[in-house]
mmCIF file of C-alpha atoms and ligand atoms in Angstrom:
data_model
loop_
_atom_site.group_PDB
_atom_site.id
_atom_site.type_symbol
_atom_site.label_atom_id
_atom_site.label_comp_id
_atom_site.label_asym_id
_atom_site.label_seq_id
_atom_site.Cartn_x
_atom_site.Cartn_y
_atom_site.Cartn_z
ATOM 1 C CA MET A 1 21.043 73.645 191.238
ATOM 2 C CA ARG A 2 24.156 72.566 193.111
ATOM 3 C CA LYS A 3 27.172 74.326 191.673
ATOM 4 C CA LEU A 4 30.404 72.534 190.764
ATOM 5 C CA ALA A 5 34.025 73.379 191.507
ATOM 6 C CA ALA A 6 36.042 71.077 189.272
ATOM 7 C CA GLY A 7 39.802 70.791 189.007
ATOM 8 C CA ASN A 8 41.704 69.520 185.973
ATOM 9 C CA TRP A 9 45.188 68.410 186.924
ATOM 10 C CA LYS A 10 46.112 67.848 183.244
ATOM 11 C CA MET A 11 49.463 65.968 182.963
ATOM 12 C CA ASN A 12 50.544 66.840 186.481
ATOM 13 C CA GLY A 13 50.778 64.877 189.675
ATOM 14 C CA THR A 14 52.143 61.719 191.217
ATOM 15 C CA ARG A 15 51.111 59.929 194.386
ATOM 16 C CA ALA A 16 53.124 62.440 196.389
ATOM 17 C CA GLY A 17 50.706 65.138 195.197
ATOM 18 C CA LEU A 18 47.784 63.429 196.937
ATOM 19 C CA ASP A 19 48.768 65.196 200.149
ATOM 20 C CA MET A 20 46.809 67.998 198.564
ATOM 21 C CA VAL A 21 43.595 65.995 198.978
ATOM 22 C CA THR A 22 44.099 65.721 202.725
ATOM 23 C CA ALA A 23 44.718 69.449 202.986
ATOM 24 C CA LEU A 24 41.735 70.290 200.753
ATOM 25 C CA LEU A 25 39.381 68.127 202.798
ATOM 26 C CA ALA A 26 40.682 69.675 205.994
ATOM 27 C CA ALA A 27 39.983 73.165 204.606
ATOM 28 C CA GLN A 28 36.645 72.285 202.937
ATOM 29 C CA PRO A 29 35.162 69.254 204.712
ATOM 30 C CA ASN A 30 31.563 70.166 203.907
ATOM 31 C CA PRO A 31 31.457 72.648 201.013
ATOM 32 C CA GLY A 32 28.248 74.257 199.835
ATOM 33 C CA CYS A 33 28.961 73.129 196.276
ATOM 34 C CA ASP A 34 30.021 69.926 194.562
ATOM 35 C CA MET A 35 33.770 69.399 194.499
ATOM 36 C CA LEU A 36 35.598 67.342 191.870
ATOM 37 C CA LEU A 37 39.227 66.722 190.979
ATOM 38 C CA CYS A 38 40.292 65.123 187.700
ATOM 39 C CA PRO A 39 43.847 63.839 188.111
ATOM 40 C CA PRO A 40 45.795 61.876 185.505
ATOM 41 C CA ALA A 41 44.311 58.384 185.079
ATOM 42 C CA THR A 42 47.262 56.904 186.973
ATOM 43 C CA LEU A 43 45.960 58.576 190.137
ATOM 44 C CA ILE A 44 42.222 57.924 189.881
ATOM 45 C CA SER A 45 42.265 54.853 192.128
ATOM 46 C CA ALA A 46 44.591 56.358 194.703
ATOM 47 C CA MET A 47 42.716 59.656 194.814
ATOM 48 C CA THR A 48 39.410 57.805 195.115
ATOM 49 C CA ALA A 49 40.836 55.966 198.120
ATOM 50 C CA ALA A 50 42.123 59.230 199.615
ATOM 51 C CA ALA A 51 38.700 60.827 199.153
ATOM 52 C CA ARG A 52 36.652 57.926 200.504
ATOM 53 C CA GLY A 53 34.016 59.054 202.979
ATOM 54 C CA SER A 54 34.406 62.694 201.928
ATOM 55 C CA ARG A 55 32.479 65.042 199.614
ATOM 56 C CA LEU A 56 35.268 65.051 197.016
ATOM 57 C CA MET A 57 34.492 63.323 193.723
ATOM 58 C CA VAL A 58 37.137 62.085 191.298
ATOM 59 C CA GLY A 59 37.034 62.304 187.520
ATOM 60 C CA ALA A 60 39.076 61.477 184.431
ATOM 61 C CA GLN A 61 40.353 63.716 181.623
ATOM 62 C CA ASP A 62 39.411 61.736 178.510
ATOM 63 C CA CYS A 63 38.009 58.386 177.421
ATOM 64 C CA HIS A 64 37.782 56.304 174.270
ATOM 65 C CA ALA A 65 34.480 56.090 172.415
ATOM 66 C CA LYS A 66 34.487 52.263 172.521
ATOM 67 C CA PRO A 67 33.903 50.230 175.689
ATOM 68 C CA SER A 68 36.863 47.883 175.031
ATOM 69 C CA GLY A 69 39.076 46.617 172.252
ATOM 70 C CA ALA A 70 42.393 46.845 170.422
ATOM 71 C CA HIS A 71 43.282 50.487 171.159
ATOM 72 C CA THR A 72 46.745 50.461 172.702
ATOM 73 C CA GLY A 73 47.244 53.195 175.262
ATOM 74 C CA ASP A 74 43.612 54.305 175.386
ATOM 75 C CA LEU A 75 41.216 54.050 178.310
ATOM 76 C CA ALA A 76 37.546 53.125 178.067
ATOM 77 C CA ALA A 77 34.836 54.839 180.077
ATOM 78 C CA PRO A 78 33.870 51.657 182.010
ATOM 79 C CA MET A 79 37.515 51.298 183.099
ATOM 80 C CA LEU A 80 37.523 54.835 184.459
ATOM 81 C CA ALA A 81 34.287 54.171 186.335
ATOM 82 C CA ASP A 82 35.775 50.949 187.690
ATOM 83 C CA ALA A 83 38.807 52.894 188.954
ATOM 84 C CA GLY A 84 36.510 55.251 190.879
ATOM 85 C CA ALA A 85 35.794 58.078 188.441
ATOM 86 C CA THR A 86 32.327 59.603 188.447
ATOM 87 C CA HIS A 87 33.003 62.252 185.780
ATOM 88 C CA VAL A 88 35.127 62.597 182.655
ATOM 89 C CA ILE A 89 36.345 65.760 180.931
ATOM 90 C CA LEU A 90 35.871 65.528 177.152
ATOM 91 C CA GLY A 91 36.861 67.754 174.259
ATOM 92 C CA HIS A 92 39.272 69.900 176.246
ATOM 93 C CA SER A 93 40.948 72.378 173.911
ATOM 94 C CA GLU A 94 44.307 70.771 174.655
ATOM 95 C CA ARG A 95 42.981 67.465 173.332
ATOM 96 C CA ARG A 96 41.343 69.177 170.372
ATOM 97 C CA ALA A 97 44.730 70.812 169.611
ATOM 98 C CA ASP A 98 47.152 68.011 170.575
ATOM 99 C CA HIS A 99 45.118 65.095 169.211
ATOM 100 C CA GLY A 100 42.959 66.753 166.576
ATOM 101 C CA GLU A 101 39.734 65.752 168.326
ATOM 102 C CA THR A 102 36.623 66.781 166.422
ATOM 103 C CA ASP A 103 33.129 67.536 167.686
ATOM 104 C CA ASP A 104 31.972 64.168 166.283
ATOM 105 C CA GLN A 105 34.624 62.346 168.280
ATOM 106 C CA VAL A 106 33.841 64.319 171.420
ATOM 107 C CA CYS A 107 30.161 63.477 170.975
ATOM 108 C CA ALA A 108 30.949 59.760 170.577
ATOM 109 C CA LYS A 109 33.129 59.839 173.681
ATOM 110 C CA ALA A 110 30.384 61.608 175.598
ATOM 111 C CA GLU A 111 27.899 58.905 174.563
ATOM 112 C CA ALA A 112 30.349 56.296 175.829
ATOM 113 C CA ALA A 113 30.738 58.184 179.098
ATOM 114 C CA LEU A 114 26.975 58.311 179.629
ATOM 115 C CA ALA A 115 26.662 54.614 178.817
ATOM 116 C CA ALA A 116 29.255 53.890 181.511
ATOM 117 C CA GLY A 117 27.349 55.954 184.062
ATOM 118 C CA LEU A 118 29.838 58.833 184.050
ATOM 119 C CA VAL A 119 28.972 62.516 183.962
ATOM 120 C CA ALA A 120 30.416 64.032 180.768
ATOM 121 C CA ILE A 121 32.071 67.435 181.160
ATOM 122 C CA VAL A 122 32.096 68.705 177.574
ATOM 123 C CA CYS A 123 34.537 71.555 176.943
ATOM 124 C CA LEU A 124 34.183 74.347 174.413
ATOM 125 C CA GLY A 125 35.934 77.607 173.728
ATOM 126 C CA GLU A 126 37.108 80.018 171.090
ATOM 127 C CA THR A 127 40.689 80.872 170.186
ATOM 128 C CA GLU A 128 41.960 84.416 170.416
ATOM 129 C CA ASP A 129 41.892 84.791 166.618
ATOM 130 C CA GLN A 130 38.272 83.657 166.544
ATOM 131 C CA ARG A 131 37.350 86.161 169.241
ATOM 132 C CA ASP A 132 39.221 88.953 167.469
ATOM 133 C CA VAL A 133 37.210 88.462 164.284
ATOM 134 C CA GLY A 134 33.892 88.240 166.128
ATOM 135 C CA GLN A 135 33.319 84.494 165.713
ATOM 136 C CA THR A 136 33.097 83.554 169.394
ATOM 137 C CA LEU A 137 29.383 82.772 169.550
ATOM 138 C CA ASP A 138 29.403 80.950 166.200
ATOM 139 C CA VAL A 139 32.342 78.789 167.274
ATOM 140 C CA ILE A 140 30.926 77.777 170.630
ATOM 141 C CA ALA A 141 27.467 77.194 169.132
ATOM 142 C CA ALA A 142 28.944 74.795 166.576
ATOM 143 C CA GLN A 143 30.988 73.020 169.258
ATOM 144 C CA LEU A 144 27.965 72.724 171.523
ATOM 145 C CA ASP A 145 25.661 71.473 168.773
ATOM 146 C CA GLY A 146 28.260 68.966 167.596
ATOM 147 C CA SER A 147 29.438 67.663 170.955
ATOM 148 C CA VAL A 148 26.354 67.221 173.141
ATOM 149 C CA PRO A 149 25.361 63.548 173.056
ATOM 150 C CA ALA A 150 21.922 62.016 172.695
ATOM 151 C CA GLY A 151 20.475 61.220 176.090
ATOM 152 C CA ALA A 152 22.114 64.169 177.806
ATOM 153 C CA THR A 153 20.340 65.447 180.923
ATOM 154 C CA ALA A 154 21.135 67.966 183.618
ATOM 155 C CA ALA A 155 22.345 65.044 185.733
ATOM 156 C CA ASN A 156 24.817 63.533 183.273
ATOM 157 C CA LEU A 157 26.083 66.545 181.318
ATOM 158 C CA VAL A 158 28.178 69.530 182.362
ATOM 159 C CA ILE A 159 29.364 72.159 179.885
ATOM 160 C CA ALA A 160 32.682 73.919 180.480
ATOM 161 C CA CYS A 161 33.313 77.055 178.462
ATOM 162 C CA GLU A 162 37.025 77.787 178.374
ATOM 163 C CA PRO A 163 38.342 80.469 176.025
ATOM 164 C CA VAL A 164 41.556 78.937 174.654
ATOM 165 C CA TRP A 165 43.404 82.218 175.123
ATOM 166 C CA ALA A 166 42.500 82.335 178.826
ATOM 167 C CA ILE A 167 43.865 78.870 179.628
ATOM 168 C CA GLY A 168 47.104 78.984 181.594
ATOM 169 C CA THR A 169 47.755 82.593 180.589
ATOM 170 C CA GLY A 170 46.550 84.532 183.604
ATOM 171 C CA ARG A 171 44.235 86.448 181.259
ATOM 172 C CA THR A 172 40.476 86.236 181.619
ATOM 173 C CA PRO A 173 37.640 87.674 179.556
ATOM 174 C CA THR A 174 35.836 90.675 180.961
ATOM 175 C CA LEU A 175 32.910 89.854 183.200
ATOM 176 C CA ALA A 176 30.611 91.159 180.470
ATOM 177 C CA GLN A 177 32.167 88.797 177.944
ATOM 178 C CA ILE A 178 31.734 85.795 180.266
ATOM 179 C CA ALA A 179 28.129 86.789 180.960
ATOM 180 C CA GLU A 180 27.389 87.147 177.249
ATOM 181 C CA VAL A 181 28.824 83.737 176.365
ATOM 182 C CA HIS A 182 27.170 81.903 179.253
ATOM 183 C CA GLY A 183 23.776 83.472 178.613
ATOM 184 C CA PHE A 184 24.088 82.505 174.973
ATOM 185 C CA LEU A 185 25.090 78.939 175.888
ATOM 186 C CA ARG A 186 22.127 78.519 178.228
ATOM 187 C CA ALA A 187 19.697 79.482 175.469
ATOM 188 C CA ARG A 188 21.456 77.391 172.849
ATOM 189 C CA LEU A 189 21.522 74.369 175.141
ATOM 190 C CA ALA A 190 17.764 74.654 175.516
ATOM 191 C CA THR A 191 17.421 73.998 171.783
ATOM 192 C CA LEU A 192 19.310 70.719 172.324
ATOM 193 C CA VAL A 193 18.064 69.383 175.671
ATOM 194 C CA GLY A 194 14.935 71.449 176.297
ATOM 195 C CA VAL A 195 14.002 72.344 179.849
ATOM 196 C CA ALA A 196 17.015 70.410 181.203
ATOM 197 C CA ALA A 197 19.170 73.333 180.053
ATOM 198 C CA ALA A 198 18.046 75.429 183.024
ATOM 199 C CA GLU A 199 19.493 72.872 185.448
ATOM 200 C CA THR A 200 22.618 71.895 183.476
ATOM 201 C CA ARG A 201 25.806 73.236 185.028
ATOM 202 C CA LEU A 202 27.691 75.729 182.829
ATOM 203 C CA LEU A 203 31.258 76.090 184.095
ATOM 204 C CA TYR A 204 33.679 78.867 183.270
ATOM 205 C CA GLY A 205 37.315 77.858 182.770
ATOM 206 C CA GLY A 206 40.526 79.760 182.092
ATOM 207 C CA SER A 207 42.847 81.294 184.699
ATOM 208 C CA VAL A 208 40.375 81.029 187.583
ATOM 209 C CA LYS A 209 42.209 81.922 190.780
ATOM 210 C CA PRO A 210 41.262 82.751 194.368
ATOM 211 C CA GLY A 211 41.485 86.443 193.458
ATOM 212 C CA ASN A 212 38.979 86.413 190.583
ATOM 213 C CA ALA A 213 36.688 83.512 191.535
ATOM 214 C CA ALA A 214 34.053 85.446 193.485
ATOM 215 C CA GLU A 215 33.371 88.023 190.757
ATOM 216 C CA ILE A 216 33.096 85.310 188.094
ATOM 217 C CA PHE A 217 30.801 83.168 190.266
ATOM 218 C CA ALA A 218 28.508 86.160 190.826
ATOM 219 C CA LEU A 219 27.634 86.224 187.116
ATOM 220 C CA PRO A 220 24.343 84.776 185.895
ATOM 221 C CA HIS A 221 24.618 81.407 184.138
ATOM 222 C CA VAL A 222 28.011 80.646 185.688
ATOM 223 C CA ASP A 223 27.406 77.513 187.745
ATOM 224 C CA GLY A 224 30.982 76.813 188.745
ATOM 225 C CA ALA A 225 34.441 76.520 187.291
ATOM 226 C CA LEU A 226 36.844 74.138 185.629
ATOM 227 C CA VAL A 227 40.157 75.065 187.202
ATOM 228 C CA GLY A 228 43.574 74.051 185.896
ATOM 229 C CA GLY A 229 46.716 75.301 187.613
ATOM 230 C CA ALA A 230 44.926 76.547 190.734
ATOM 231 C CA SER A 231 43.485 73.074 191.384
ATOM 232 C CA LEU A 232 46.898 71.548 192.073
ATOM 233 C CA LYS A 233 47.326 73.089 195.512
ATOM 234 C CA ALA A 234 44.826 73.090 198.373
ATOM 235 C CA GLU A 235 45.802 76.644 199.275
ATOM 236 C CA ASP A 236 44.530 77.796 195.849
ATOM 237 C CA PHE A 237 41.624 75.411 195.264
ATOM 238 C CA ALA A 238 40.053 75.601 198.747
ATOM 239 C CA PRO A 239 39.367 79.374 198.495
ATOM 240 C CA ILE A 240 37.837 78.848 195.040
ATOM 241 C CA VAL A 241 35.538 76.187 196.525
ATOM 242 C CA ALA A 242 34.707 78.605 199.346
ATOM 243 C CA ALA A 243 33.901 81.388 196.876
ATOM 244 C CA LEU A 244 31.555 79.123 194.921
ATOM 245 C CA SER A 245 29.903 77.915 198.116
ATOM 246 C CA ALA A 246 29.199 81.541 199.021
ATOM 247 C CA ALA A 247 27.934 82.550 195.554
HETATM 248 P P1 13P B 1 43.998 77.182 183.962
HETATM 249 O O1 13P B 1 43.060 77.320 185.141
HETATM 250 O O2 13P B 1 45.365 76.689 184.361
HETATM 251 O O3 13P B 1 43.998 78.384 183.102
HETATM 252 O O4 13P B 1 43.409 75.977 183.070
HETATM 253 C C1 13P B 1 42.068 75.990 182.722
HETATM 254 C C2 13P B 1 41.747 74.687 182.104
HETATM 255 O O5 13P B 1 42.158 74.396 181.007
HETATM 256 C C3 13P B 1 40.938 73.745 182.880
HETATM 257 O O6 13P B 1 40.511 72.681 182.102
#
């Protein structure tokens, strides 16, 4: 399977930040993995133009479950595809926390993404309290079961496992903890999508940096990363792409 280095810019970036794309493509013109950046929706068109002719793909960070309609401020999956997006992040823990998104809603959004021809990157992850009381596997199993849409295949679904307590904190799970969760997810996914589970990309997310990328990418069942802060600068993201290419 081709691994995936994905960046989530979250609510960061203006057109001035697209200089980063030029620098990234200069550093990694032909990476040995797939390379994706998900900027704010305001930048999807401009980033798509900046990436034209390159190996960089552009994605979105959320979509509505409906293809159109009276939903002021929301964006539909076909609009994101029209702007140039090929992927969309769904169910990120920040959206689950800030907007109260449920597994049912994430699943409906993922169905809409697939219908629009987008790859759905479905995010899961336990909080620190849940990990402390030993609920990690139960929590991510429930999120996985509830969020994976009908019709998911290895080509249109990516799972990103991001422990909430590792996001933006500089803290990461131990390598053994990541390996345990990803091995569990692979087996659980097989109960949902069958043999496609073996080829579905399972990304790790949470404080991935150039300094820890290689050891995380060496783990079984880690098929790439969803990178937040370190995806904003080429000098941080390019070495992560290089580490994944070498894994
Ligand atoms: P950080 O890499 O900044 O911890 O963010 C991870 C994340 O939430 C990516 O979606």
